[in-house]
XYZ file of C-alpha atoms in Angstrom:
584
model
C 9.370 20.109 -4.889
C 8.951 23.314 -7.300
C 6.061 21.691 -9.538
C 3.872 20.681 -6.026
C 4.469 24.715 -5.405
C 3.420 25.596 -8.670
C 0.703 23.163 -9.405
C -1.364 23.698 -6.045
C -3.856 21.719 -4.680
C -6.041 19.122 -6.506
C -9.217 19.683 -4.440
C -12.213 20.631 -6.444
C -13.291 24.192 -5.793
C -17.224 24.798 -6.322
C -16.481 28.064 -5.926
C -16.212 30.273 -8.860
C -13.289 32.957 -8.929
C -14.816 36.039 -8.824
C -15.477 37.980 -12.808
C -14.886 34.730 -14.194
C -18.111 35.107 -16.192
C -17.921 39.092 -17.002
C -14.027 38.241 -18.489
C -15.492 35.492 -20.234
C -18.252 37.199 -22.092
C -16.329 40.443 -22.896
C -13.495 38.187 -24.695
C -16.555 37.072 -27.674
C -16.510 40.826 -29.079
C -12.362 40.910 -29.486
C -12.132 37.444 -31.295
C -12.723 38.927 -34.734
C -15.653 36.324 -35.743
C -16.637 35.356 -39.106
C -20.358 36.166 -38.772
C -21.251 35.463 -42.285
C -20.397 31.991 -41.679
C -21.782 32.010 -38.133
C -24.962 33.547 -39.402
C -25.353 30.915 -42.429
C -24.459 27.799 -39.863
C -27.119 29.102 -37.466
C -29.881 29.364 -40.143
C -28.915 26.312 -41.235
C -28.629 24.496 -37.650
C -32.477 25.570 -37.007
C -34.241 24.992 -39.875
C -32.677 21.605 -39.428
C -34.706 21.357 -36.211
C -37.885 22.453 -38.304
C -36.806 19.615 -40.112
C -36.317 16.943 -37.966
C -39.553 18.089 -36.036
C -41.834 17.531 -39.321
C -39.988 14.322 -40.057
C -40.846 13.042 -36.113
C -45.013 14.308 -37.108
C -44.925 12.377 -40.314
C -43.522 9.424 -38.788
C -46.090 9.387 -35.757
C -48.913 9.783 -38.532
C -47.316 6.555 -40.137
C -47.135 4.632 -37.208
C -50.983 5.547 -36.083
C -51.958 3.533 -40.007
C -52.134 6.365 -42.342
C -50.341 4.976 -44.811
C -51.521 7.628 -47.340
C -49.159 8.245 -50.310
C -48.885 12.044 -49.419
C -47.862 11.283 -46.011
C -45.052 8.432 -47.563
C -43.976 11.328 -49.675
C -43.392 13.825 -47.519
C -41.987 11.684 -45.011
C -38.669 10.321 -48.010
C -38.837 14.203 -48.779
C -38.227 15.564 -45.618
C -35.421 12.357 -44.457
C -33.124 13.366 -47.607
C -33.602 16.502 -46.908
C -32.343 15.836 -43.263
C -29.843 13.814 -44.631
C -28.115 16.410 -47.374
C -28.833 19.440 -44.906
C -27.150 17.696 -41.762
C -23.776 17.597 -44.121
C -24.151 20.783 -45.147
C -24.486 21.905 -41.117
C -20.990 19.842 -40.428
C -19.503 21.482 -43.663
C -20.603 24.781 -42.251
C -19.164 24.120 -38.708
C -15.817 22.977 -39.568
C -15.119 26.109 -41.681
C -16.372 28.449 -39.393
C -14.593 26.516 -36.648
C -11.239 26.952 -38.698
C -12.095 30.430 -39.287
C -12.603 31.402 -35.475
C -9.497 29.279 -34.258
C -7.319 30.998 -37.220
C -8.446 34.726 -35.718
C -8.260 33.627 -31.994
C -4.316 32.621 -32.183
C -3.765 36.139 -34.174
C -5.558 38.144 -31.483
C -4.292 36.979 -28.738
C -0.470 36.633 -30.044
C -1.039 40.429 -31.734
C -2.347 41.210 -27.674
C 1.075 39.700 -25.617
C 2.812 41.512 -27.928
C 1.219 44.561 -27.142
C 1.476 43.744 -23.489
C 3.971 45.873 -20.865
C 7.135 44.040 -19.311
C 5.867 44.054 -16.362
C 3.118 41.548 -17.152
C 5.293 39.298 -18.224
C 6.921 39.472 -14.311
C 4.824 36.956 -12.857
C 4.189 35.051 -16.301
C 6.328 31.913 -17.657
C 6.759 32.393 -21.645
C 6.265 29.152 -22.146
C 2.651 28.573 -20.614
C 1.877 31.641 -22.351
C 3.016 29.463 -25.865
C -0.066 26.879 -24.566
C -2.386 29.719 -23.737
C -1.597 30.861 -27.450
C -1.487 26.751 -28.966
C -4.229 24.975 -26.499
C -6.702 27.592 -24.793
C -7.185 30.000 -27.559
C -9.445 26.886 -29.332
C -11.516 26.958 -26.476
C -13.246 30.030 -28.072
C -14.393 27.934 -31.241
C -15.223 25.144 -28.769
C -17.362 27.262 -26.600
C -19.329 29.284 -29.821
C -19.394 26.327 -32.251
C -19.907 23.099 -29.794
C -21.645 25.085 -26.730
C -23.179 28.138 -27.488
C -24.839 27.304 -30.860
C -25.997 23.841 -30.180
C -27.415 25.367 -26.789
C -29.364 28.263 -28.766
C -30.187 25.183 -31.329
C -31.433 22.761 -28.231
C -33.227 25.813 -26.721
C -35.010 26.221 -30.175
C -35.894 22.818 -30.305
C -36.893 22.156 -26.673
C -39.436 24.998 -26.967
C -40.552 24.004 -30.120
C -41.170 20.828 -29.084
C -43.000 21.177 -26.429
C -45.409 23.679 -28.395
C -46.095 20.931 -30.540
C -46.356 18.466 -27.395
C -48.612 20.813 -25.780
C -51.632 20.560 -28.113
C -52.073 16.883 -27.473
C -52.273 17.290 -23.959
C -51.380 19.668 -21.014
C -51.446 16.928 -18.343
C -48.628 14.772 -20.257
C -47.018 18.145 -21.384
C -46.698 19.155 -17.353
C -45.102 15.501 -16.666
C -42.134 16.848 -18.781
C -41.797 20.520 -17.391
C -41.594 18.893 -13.932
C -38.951 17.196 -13.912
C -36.699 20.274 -15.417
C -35.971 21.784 -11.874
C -33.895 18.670 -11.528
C -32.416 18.643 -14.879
C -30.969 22.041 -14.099
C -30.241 21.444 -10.349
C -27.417 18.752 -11.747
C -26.590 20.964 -14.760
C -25.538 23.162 -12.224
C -23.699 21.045 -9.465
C -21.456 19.181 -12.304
C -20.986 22.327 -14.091
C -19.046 23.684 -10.836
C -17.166 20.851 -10.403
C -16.174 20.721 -14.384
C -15.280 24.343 -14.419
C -12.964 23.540 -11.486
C -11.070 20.457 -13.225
C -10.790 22.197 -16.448
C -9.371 24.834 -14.588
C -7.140 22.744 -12.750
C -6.195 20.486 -15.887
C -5.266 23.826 -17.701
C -3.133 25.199 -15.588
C -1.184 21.391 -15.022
C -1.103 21.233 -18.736
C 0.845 24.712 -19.213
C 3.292 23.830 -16.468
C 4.124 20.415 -18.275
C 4.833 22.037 -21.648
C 6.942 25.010 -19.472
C 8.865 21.776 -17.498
C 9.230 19.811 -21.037
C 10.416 22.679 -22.867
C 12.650 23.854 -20.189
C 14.115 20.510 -20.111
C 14.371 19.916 -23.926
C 16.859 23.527 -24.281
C 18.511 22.299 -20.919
C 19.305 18.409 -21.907
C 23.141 19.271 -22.001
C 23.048 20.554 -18.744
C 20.989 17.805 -17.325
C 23.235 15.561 -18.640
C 26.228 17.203 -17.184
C 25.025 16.782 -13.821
C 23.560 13.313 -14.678
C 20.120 14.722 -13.716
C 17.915 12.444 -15.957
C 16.241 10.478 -13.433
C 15.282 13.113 -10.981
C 14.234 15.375 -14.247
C 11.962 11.988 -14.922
C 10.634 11.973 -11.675
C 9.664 15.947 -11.780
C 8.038 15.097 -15.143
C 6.860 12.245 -14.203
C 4.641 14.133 -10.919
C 3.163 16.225 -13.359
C 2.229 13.777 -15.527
C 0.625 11.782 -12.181
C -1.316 14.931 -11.504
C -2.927 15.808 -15.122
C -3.352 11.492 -14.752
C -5.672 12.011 -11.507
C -7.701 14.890 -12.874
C -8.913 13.347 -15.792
C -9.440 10.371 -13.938
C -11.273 12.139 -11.415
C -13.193 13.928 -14.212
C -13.952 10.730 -16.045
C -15.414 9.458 -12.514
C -17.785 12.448 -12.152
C -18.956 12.324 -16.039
C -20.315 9.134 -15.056
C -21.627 9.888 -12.022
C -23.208 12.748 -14.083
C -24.506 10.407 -17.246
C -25.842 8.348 -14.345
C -27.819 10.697 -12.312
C -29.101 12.611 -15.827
C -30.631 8.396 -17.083
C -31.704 8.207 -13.358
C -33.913 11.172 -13.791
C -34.760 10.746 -17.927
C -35.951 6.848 -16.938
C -38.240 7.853 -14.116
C -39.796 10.829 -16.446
C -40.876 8.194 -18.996
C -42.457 5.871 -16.303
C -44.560 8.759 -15.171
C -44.989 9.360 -18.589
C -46.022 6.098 -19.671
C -48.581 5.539 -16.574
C -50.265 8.680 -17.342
C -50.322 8.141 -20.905
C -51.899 4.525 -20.698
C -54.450 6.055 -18.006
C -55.519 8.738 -20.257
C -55.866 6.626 -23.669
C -57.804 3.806 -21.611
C -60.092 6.529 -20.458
C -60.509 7.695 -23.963
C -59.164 10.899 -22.936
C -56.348 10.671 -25.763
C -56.645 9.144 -28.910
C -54.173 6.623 -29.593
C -52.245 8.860 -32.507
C -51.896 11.004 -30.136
C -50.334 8.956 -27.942
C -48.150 7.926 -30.314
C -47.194 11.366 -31.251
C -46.691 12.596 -27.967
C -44.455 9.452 -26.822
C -42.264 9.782 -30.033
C -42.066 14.140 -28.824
C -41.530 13.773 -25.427
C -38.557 11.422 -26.206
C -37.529 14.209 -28.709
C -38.093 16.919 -25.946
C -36.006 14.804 -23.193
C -33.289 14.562 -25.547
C -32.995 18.279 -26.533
C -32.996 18.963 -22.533
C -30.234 16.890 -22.011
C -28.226 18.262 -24.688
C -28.711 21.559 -23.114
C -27.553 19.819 -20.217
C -24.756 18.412 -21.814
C -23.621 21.569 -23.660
C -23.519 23.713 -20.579
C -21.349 21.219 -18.612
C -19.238 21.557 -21.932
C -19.606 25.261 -21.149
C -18.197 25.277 -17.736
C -15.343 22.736 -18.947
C -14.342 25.330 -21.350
C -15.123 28.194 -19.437
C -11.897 27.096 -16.855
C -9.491 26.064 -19.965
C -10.521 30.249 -21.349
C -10.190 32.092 -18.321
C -6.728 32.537 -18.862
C -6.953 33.630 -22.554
C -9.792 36.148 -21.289
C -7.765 37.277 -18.266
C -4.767 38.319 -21.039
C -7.170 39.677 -23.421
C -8.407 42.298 -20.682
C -4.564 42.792 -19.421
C -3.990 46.297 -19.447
C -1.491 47.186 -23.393
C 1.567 49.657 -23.546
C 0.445 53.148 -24.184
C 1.079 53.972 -27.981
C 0.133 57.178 -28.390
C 2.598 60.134 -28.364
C 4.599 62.480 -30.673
C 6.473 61.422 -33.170
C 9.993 61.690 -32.624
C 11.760 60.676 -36.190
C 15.251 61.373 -35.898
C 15.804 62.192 -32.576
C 18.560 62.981 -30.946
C 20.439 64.446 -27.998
C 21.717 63.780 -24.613
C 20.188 61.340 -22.871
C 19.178 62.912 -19.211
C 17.844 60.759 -15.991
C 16.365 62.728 -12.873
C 15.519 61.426 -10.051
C 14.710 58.074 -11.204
C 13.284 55.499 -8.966
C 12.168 51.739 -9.696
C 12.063 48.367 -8.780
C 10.361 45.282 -9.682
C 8.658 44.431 -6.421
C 6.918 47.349 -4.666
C 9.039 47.407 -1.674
C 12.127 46.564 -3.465
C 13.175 49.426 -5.242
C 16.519 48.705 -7.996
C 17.192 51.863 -8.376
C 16.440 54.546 -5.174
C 17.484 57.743 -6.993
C 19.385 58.066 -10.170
C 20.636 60.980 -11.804
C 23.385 61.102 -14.608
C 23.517 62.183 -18.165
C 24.427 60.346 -21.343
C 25.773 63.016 -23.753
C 25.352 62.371 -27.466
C 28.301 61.775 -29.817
C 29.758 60.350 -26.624
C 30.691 56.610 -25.543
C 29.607 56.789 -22.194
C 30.560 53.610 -20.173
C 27.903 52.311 -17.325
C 30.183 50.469 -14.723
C 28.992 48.902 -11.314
C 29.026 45.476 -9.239
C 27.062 42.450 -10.720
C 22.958 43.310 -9.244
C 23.166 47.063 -8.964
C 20.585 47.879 -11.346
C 22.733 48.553 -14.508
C 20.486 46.330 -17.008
C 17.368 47.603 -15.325
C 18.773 51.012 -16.107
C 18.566 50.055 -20.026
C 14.845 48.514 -19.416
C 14.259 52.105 -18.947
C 15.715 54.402 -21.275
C 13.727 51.957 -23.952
C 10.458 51.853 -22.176
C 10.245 48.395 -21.219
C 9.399 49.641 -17.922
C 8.355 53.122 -16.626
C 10.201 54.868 -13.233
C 8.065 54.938 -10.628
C 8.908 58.432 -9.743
C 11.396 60.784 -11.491
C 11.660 61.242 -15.294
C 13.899 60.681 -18.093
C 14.397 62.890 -20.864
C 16.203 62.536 -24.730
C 16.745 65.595 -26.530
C 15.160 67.750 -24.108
C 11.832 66.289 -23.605
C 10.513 63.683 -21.423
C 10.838 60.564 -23.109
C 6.749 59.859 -21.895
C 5.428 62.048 -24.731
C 7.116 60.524 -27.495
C 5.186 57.575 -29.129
C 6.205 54.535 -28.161
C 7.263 52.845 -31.452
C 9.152 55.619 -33.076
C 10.783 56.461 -29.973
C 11.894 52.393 -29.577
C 12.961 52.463 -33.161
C 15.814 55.066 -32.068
C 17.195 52.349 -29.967
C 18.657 49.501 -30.673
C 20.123 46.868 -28.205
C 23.109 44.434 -28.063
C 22.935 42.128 -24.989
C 25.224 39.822 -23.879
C 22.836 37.176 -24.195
C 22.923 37.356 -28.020
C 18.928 37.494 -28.997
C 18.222 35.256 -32.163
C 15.622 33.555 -33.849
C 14.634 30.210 -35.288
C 15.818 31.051 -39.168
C 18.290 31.949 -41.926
C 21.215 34.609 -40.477
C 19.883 37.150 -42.597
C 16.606 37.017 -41.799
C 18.377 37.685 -38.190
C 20.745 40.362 -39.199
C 17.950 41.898 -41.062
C 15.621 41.451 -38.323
C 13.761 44.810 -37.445
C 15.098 46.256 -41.044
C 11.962 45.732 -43.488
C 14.995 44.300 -45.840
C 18.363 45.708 -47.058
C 20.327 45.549 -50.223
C 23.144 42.928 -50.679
C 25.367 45.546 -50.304
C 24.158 46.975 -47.011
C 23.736 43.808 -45.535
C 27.639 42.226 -46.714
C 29.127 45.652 -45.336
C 27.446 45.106 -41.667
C 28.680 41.598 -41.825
C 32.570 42.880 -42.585
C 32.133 45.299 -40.264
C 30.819 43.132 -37.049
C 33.659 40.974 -38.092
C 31.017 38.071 -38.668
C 31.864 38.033 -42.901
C 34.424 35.423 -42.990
C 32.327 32.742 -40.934
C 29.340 33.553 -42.277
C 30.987 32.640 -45.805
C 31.953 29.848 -44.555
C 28.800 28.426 -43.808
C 26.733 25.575 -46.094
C 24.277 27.974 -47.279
C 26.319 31.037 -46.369
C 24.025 34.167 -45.142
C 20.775 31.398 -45.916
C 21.874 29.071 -43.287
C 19.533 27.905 -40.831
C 20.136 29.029 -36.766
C 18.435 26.571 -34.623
C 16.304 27.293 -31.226
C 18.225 30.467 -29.391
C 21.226 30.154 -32.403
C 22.459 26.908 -30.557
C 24.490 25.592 -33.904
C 26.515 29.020 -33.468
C 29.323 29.862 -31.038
C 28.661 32.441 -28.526
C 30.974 35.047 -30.483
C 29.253 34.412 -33.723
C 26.323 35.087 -32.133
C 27.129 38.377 -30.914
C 28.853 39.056 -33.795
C 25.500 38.924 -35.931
C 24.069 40.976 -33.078
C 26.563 43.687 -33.603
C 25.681 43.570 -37.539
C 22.212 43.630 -36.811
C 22.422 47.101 -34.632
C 24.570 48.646 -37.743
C 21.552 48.264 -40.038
C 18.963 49.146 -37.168
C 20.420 53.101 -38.095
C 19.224 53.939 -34.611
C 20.606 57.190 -32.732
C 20.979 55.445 -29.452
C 23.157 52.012 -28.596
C 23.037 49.919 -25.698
C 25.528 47.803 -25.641
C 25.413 45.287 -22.831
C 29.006 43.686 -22.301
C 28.921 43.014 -25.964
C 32.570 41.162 -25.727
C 31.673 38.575 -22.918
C 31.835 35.662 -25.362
C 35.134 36.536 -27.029
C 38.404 35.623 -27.079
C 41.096 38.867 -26.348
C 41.770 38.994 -30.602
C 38.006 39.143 -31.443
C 37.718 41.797 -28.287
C 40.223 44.035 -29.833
C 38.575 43.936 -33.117
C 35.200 44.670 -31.637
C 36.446 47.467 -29.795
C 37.471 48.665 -32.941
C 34.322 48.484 -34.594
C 32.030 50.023 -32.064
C 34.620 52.889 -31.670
C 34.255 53.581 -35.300
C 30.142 53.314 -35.023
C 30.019 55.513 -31.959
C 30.527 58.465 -34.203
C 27.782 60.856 -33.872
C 25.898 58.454 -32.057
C 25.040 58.359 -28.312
C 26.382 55.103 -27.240
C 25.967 53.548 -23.751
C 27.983 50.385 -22.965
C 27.448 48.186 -19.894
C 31.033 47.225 -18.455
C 31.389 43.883 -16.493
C 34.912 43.561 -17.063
C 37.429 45.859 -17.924
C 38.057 44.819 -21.774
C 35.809 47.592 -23.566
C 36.453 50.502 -20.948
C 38.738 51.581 -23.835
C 35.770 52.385 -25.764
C 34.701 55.064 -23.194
C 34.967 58.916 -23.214
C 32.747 59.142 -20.089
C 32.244 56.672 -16.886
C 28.666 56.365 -14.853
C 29.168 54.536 -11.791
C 26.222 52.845 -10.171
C 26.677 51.649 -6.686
C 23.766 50.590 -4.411
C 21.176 52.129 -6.710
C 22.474 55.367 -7.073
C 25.059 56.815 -9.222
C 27.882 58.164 -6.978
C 30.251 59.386 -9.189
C 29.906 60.446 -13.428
C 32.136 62.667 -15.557
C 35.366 62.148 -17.755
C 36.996 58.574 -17.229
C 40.376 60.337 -15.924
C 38.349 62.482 -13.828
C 36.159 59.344 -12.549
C 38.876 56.918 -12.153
C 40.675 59.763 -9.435
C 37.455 59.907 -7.826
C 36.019 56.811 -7.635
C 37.677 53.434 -5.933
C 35.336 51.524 -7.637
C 37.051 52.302 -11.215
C 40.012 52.422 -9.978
C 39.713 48.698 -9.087
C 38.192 47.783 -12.314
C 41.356 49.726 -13.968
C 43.964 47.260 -12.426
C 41.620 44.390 -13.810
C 42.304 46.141 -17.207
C 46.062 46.399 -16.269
C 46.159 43.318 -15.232
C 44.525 41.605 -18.315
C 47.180 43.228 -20.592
C-alpha cells in the first residue's frame, strides 16, 4: 500500500546520514535563545553541584563519628540550601524551556514561509504542521534536558573525582577504568536511538498527514463507503509507530541492563580494593567512607552523562528534519522597488518544468498588454496554471525571461513586485476565521465603506448579510460551511481591495450557476479597466470578458492576438467558441 511506500523499512540503521551532526549544531545559533535565562539556570545548575558535593563531605565526616556541632551545622545549612536552590533550578528550567520552545515554533514557521515553491515539491504540508507542532521542541529538549545536564554531569564527574583523587589514586584508577566501557555502550545505543527516533519521527508525521487527510476527506470516504479500508491504512501506521517504541523500549532495557552490569562489577572491584587497603592500614577508615559515598556520586554523574547523550541521539533523529528546513535554501528578497508598476506583461523564451526532464512549458513567448483582458485558453495539463506560478514568482524559468513594464521581472524585489499581483483561483483560497478577516486578508484593514462596496461589487453583499454574525461570521477549515460560489465570490472581493495592477483570474466562474456567471462577467469587465488582467479559460463562459486570446498547446503558445483574429486562426478556439454557442 501507499503508507508501506512512504514509511520505509523498520530496520535499525547504525549508520548515521551523512551532515547529520554539522546541520544539527548550526540550527543552535538561529533559534533565538534566551541567554539571560540560560546563563542564570547554568550558574545556578553548578553551584548546585558545589552544593551537593559539600553536603556528600559533611555527611562522610558524620558518618566517620565527628559529631561536632560545626560539622551538624553546616551539614542542615548546606541540605536547605540544596533543597530551596534545587526549586529554584526547576523554576529556572521550565521558563527558559517555555522561552526556547515559544522562539523555536516562530523561527521555523517565519523560515517555511520564507521558503521557494519548489521546496515544498517533494514536501507534504501537513508533516511540515508536525515538524512545526512536535520536532521544533526537540531544541528545548536537547539544550535544557541534554546539553546542560551533560555540561552539569561533566562538571560534577570531574569534580568529583578531584575530590576522590586525594584519598587515593589506586581506588581513584578503579573508577577511570571502567569508563572505556561506559562510553563504548554510550555509543552503540546512541546509534541505534538516533535511528528509532528517526524512524518514529518520520511515522509520526505521516500519521498526522493520513489523519488529517482523512478528517477534510470523511464525506468522500463515506461516499465510497471507504471506512474500513481507511481503518486499516490507519490502523498500519499505527502498528508501525506500535513496533518502534516497542522495539525501543526493548533496547532501553537492554541498555539499563548492560550500564548496572558494568556499575555493579565497578563497586565489587571497588569494595575488594577498598577493604584490602584499610586492612593494610593503607587508608584510614574516613577515608574509606568518603571515598565509597564519592565514587557512588562519581558513578552516578557518569551514567547521567550516559544517559543524557542517548537522550541526545534520540533527539538528534526527531531534529534533523527541523535542521534540514532551517538550512533550506529562502526566496531571494532583494531587488528594486517597483511601487506602482505597470505595463505589458512580456514572456520570452520561457522554459520550465517541475521535474528536470519534464519540462511544462518548452518555449513560450506571448505578451499580456496592460489595460487589456487578455484570455489564456488551452486543453486541461498544458501548462496554463504553471504559466501564473511564474509571472508571480512562485517559481523561476529555467531559461528565458519575463519582463513587466520593460524590465525583467528578476530585479524587482520580491514582495513589492508580489504585492502588484493578486490571484483568484478556482479553488477559492480561505482561512480558518471571520469573512472579513478573509476579504481583508493581505489589506492591513479597510474602512466599512471600502470593505461593504467590494462585497456589492463581487456580488457576495446580500449573503453575506444574511449570515448570523453577518461579515463576523466564522468560515470553517478551507470555508467548508460556504458554497463554492460564495467562496469565490469573497475571493473576487478580496482581489478588489488587494488594488493590485495585475489579475489572475483562474476560471473564476467554475462554481457558478449561468445567472451568477453573467453577473461576474460583469464585474470583472468593469474592474479590468486600466488594469492588466489575465483570465484562465476552461470553459467558454468568461471568453466574453476577453479583448485578446493566448493559446497554449503542448507547451508552447501557437497562436496570440485579437480574439476575432485568433478564433480565424486557431481550431482550438474555434472549438471552444461552439462550446460558448452551444451553452447559450
Amino acid at each position: 500500500m501507499a503508507e508501506k511506500k512512504k514509511g520505509g523499512s523498520d530496520k535499525i540503521e547504525l549508520r548515521q546520514k551523512k551532515g547529520t551532526w554539522r546541520r544539527f549544531i548550526r540550527l543552535f545559533p538561529k533559534c533565538r535563545l534566551p541567554w539571560g535565562f540560560l546563563a542564570v539556570y547554568i550558574v545556578l545548575n553548578l553551584a548546585m553541584v558545589n552544593v551537593g558535593i559539600g553536603e556528600t563531605d559533611y555527611t562522610a565526616q558524620l558518618f566517620a563519628g565527628d559529631t561536632g556541632g560545626a560539622v551538624l551545622a553546616r551539614l542542615i545549612g548546606l541540605t536547605i540550601l540544596n533543597l530551596v536552590g534545587s526549586n529554584l533550578v526547576v523554576l529556572f528550567r521550565q521558563v527558559t524551556s517555555a522561552r526556547i520552545n515559544r522562539n523555536m515554533r516562530t523561527v521555523v514557521l517565519d523560515k517555511v514561509l520564507r521558503l521557494p515553491m519548489s521546496y515544498f515539491k517533494d514536501e507534504n504540508p501537513r508533516e511540515g504542521v508536525s515538524r512545526i507542532l512536535n520536532n521544533s521542541v526537540m531544541i528545548d529538549s536537547t539544550i535544557m534536558l541534554v546539553l546542560l545536564p551533560l555540561l552539569t554531569a561533566g562538571y560534577k564527574a570531574l569534580s568529583i573525582f578531584g575530590r576522590v583523587f586525594r584519598y587515593d589514586w589506586r581506588l581513584s584508577a578503579i573508577l577511570l577504568a571502567f569508563l572505556p566501557v561506559q562510553f563504548l555502550l554510550a555509543f552503540l545505543f546512541g546509534r541505534i536511538n538516533f535511528s528509532l527516533s528517526e524512524q518514529e519521527a518520520s511515522i509520526k508525521a505521516g500519521l498526522m498527514q493520513r489523519l488529517g487527510e482523512l478528517v477534510t476527506n470523511i464525506p468522500l470516504a463515506k461516499a465510497f463507503a471507504r471506512e474500513e479500508r481507511e481503518t486499516e491504512n490507519g490502523k498500519e501506521l499505527a502498528d508501525r509507530l506500535y513496533r518502534i517504541q516497542i522495539k525501543g523500549s526493548w533496547f532501553d532495557q537492554l541498555r539499563d541492563l548492560s550500564q548496572s552490569g558494568v556499575d555493579v562489577l565497578q563497586s565489587v572491584f571497588i569494595v575488594l580494593v577498598g577493604l584490602l587497603l584499610l586492612r593494610g592500614g593503607e587508608i584510614t577508615t574516613r577515608a574509606w567512607i568518603a571515598f565509597f559515598l564519592f565514587s557512588s556520586l562519581f558513578t552516578g554523574a557518569v551514567t547521567e552523562f550516559v544517559m543524557y547523550w542517548n537522550n541526545l541521539k534520540v533527539i538528534q533523529g526527531g531534529a534533523d528534519k527541523v535542521a534540514e528546513i532551517m538550512d533550506a535554501p529562502e526566496e531571494e528578497l532583494s531587488g528594486d522597488p517597483c511601487e506602482g508598476l505597470s505595463g505589458d506583461i512580456r514572456l520570452e523564451n520561457v522554459r520550465f518544468g517541475y521535474g528536470e526532464e519534464c519540462p511544462v512549458l518548452a518555449d513560450v513567448s506571448c505578451e499580456f498588454p496592460d489595460s487589456c483582458v487578455t484570455a489564456l485558453l488551452g486543453a486541461s495539463g498544458c501548462g496554463k496554471t504553471t504559466l501564473t506560478y511564474l509571472l508571480t514568482r512562485l517559481y523561476e524559468p529555467w531559461s528565458g525571461q519575463i519582463l513587466a513594464g520593460g524590465r525583467k521581472v528578476s530585479e524587482f524585489a520580491l514582495k513589492d513586485y508580489r504585492d502588484q499581483f493578486v490571484v483568484v483561483s478556482q479553488n477559492s483560497m480561505l482561512f480558518s476565521g471571520t469573512v472579513r478577516e478573509n476579504v481583508c486578508y493581505g489589506t492591513g484593514g479597510v474602512s466599512d465603506g471600502a470593505f461593504f462596496e467590494a462585497l456589492k461589487k463581487a456580488g457576495a453583499y446580500d449573503f453575506v448579510m444574511e449570515l448570523p454574525d453577518k461579515e463576523y461570521t466564522l468560515l470553517e477549515e478551507y470555508g467548508a460551511n460556504f458554497s463554492g460560489g460564495q467562496r469565490q465570490r469573497l475571493s473576487v472581493a478580496r482581489a478588489l481591495l488587494s488594488g493590485a495592477h495585475y489579475l489572475i483570474l483562474d476560471e473564476p466562474t467554475s462554481a457558478m450557476d449561468a445567472v451568477g456567471t453573467a453577473e461576474l462577467v460583469g464585474i470583472l469587465r468593469e474592474i479590468a479597466k486600466d488594469r492588466c488582467m489575465i483570465v484562465i479559460a476552461h470553459t467558454p463562459s468568461v471568453l466574453a470578458l476577453a479583448d485578446r486570446v493566448v493559446i497554449l498547446e503542448d507547451g508552447m503558445v501557437t497562436v496570440q492576438g485579437e480574439k476575432e483574429a485568433v478564433r480565424t486562426a486557431s481550431e482550438f478556439l474555434r472549438t471552444f467558441s461552439r462550446e460558448e454557442a452551444a451553452e447559450e
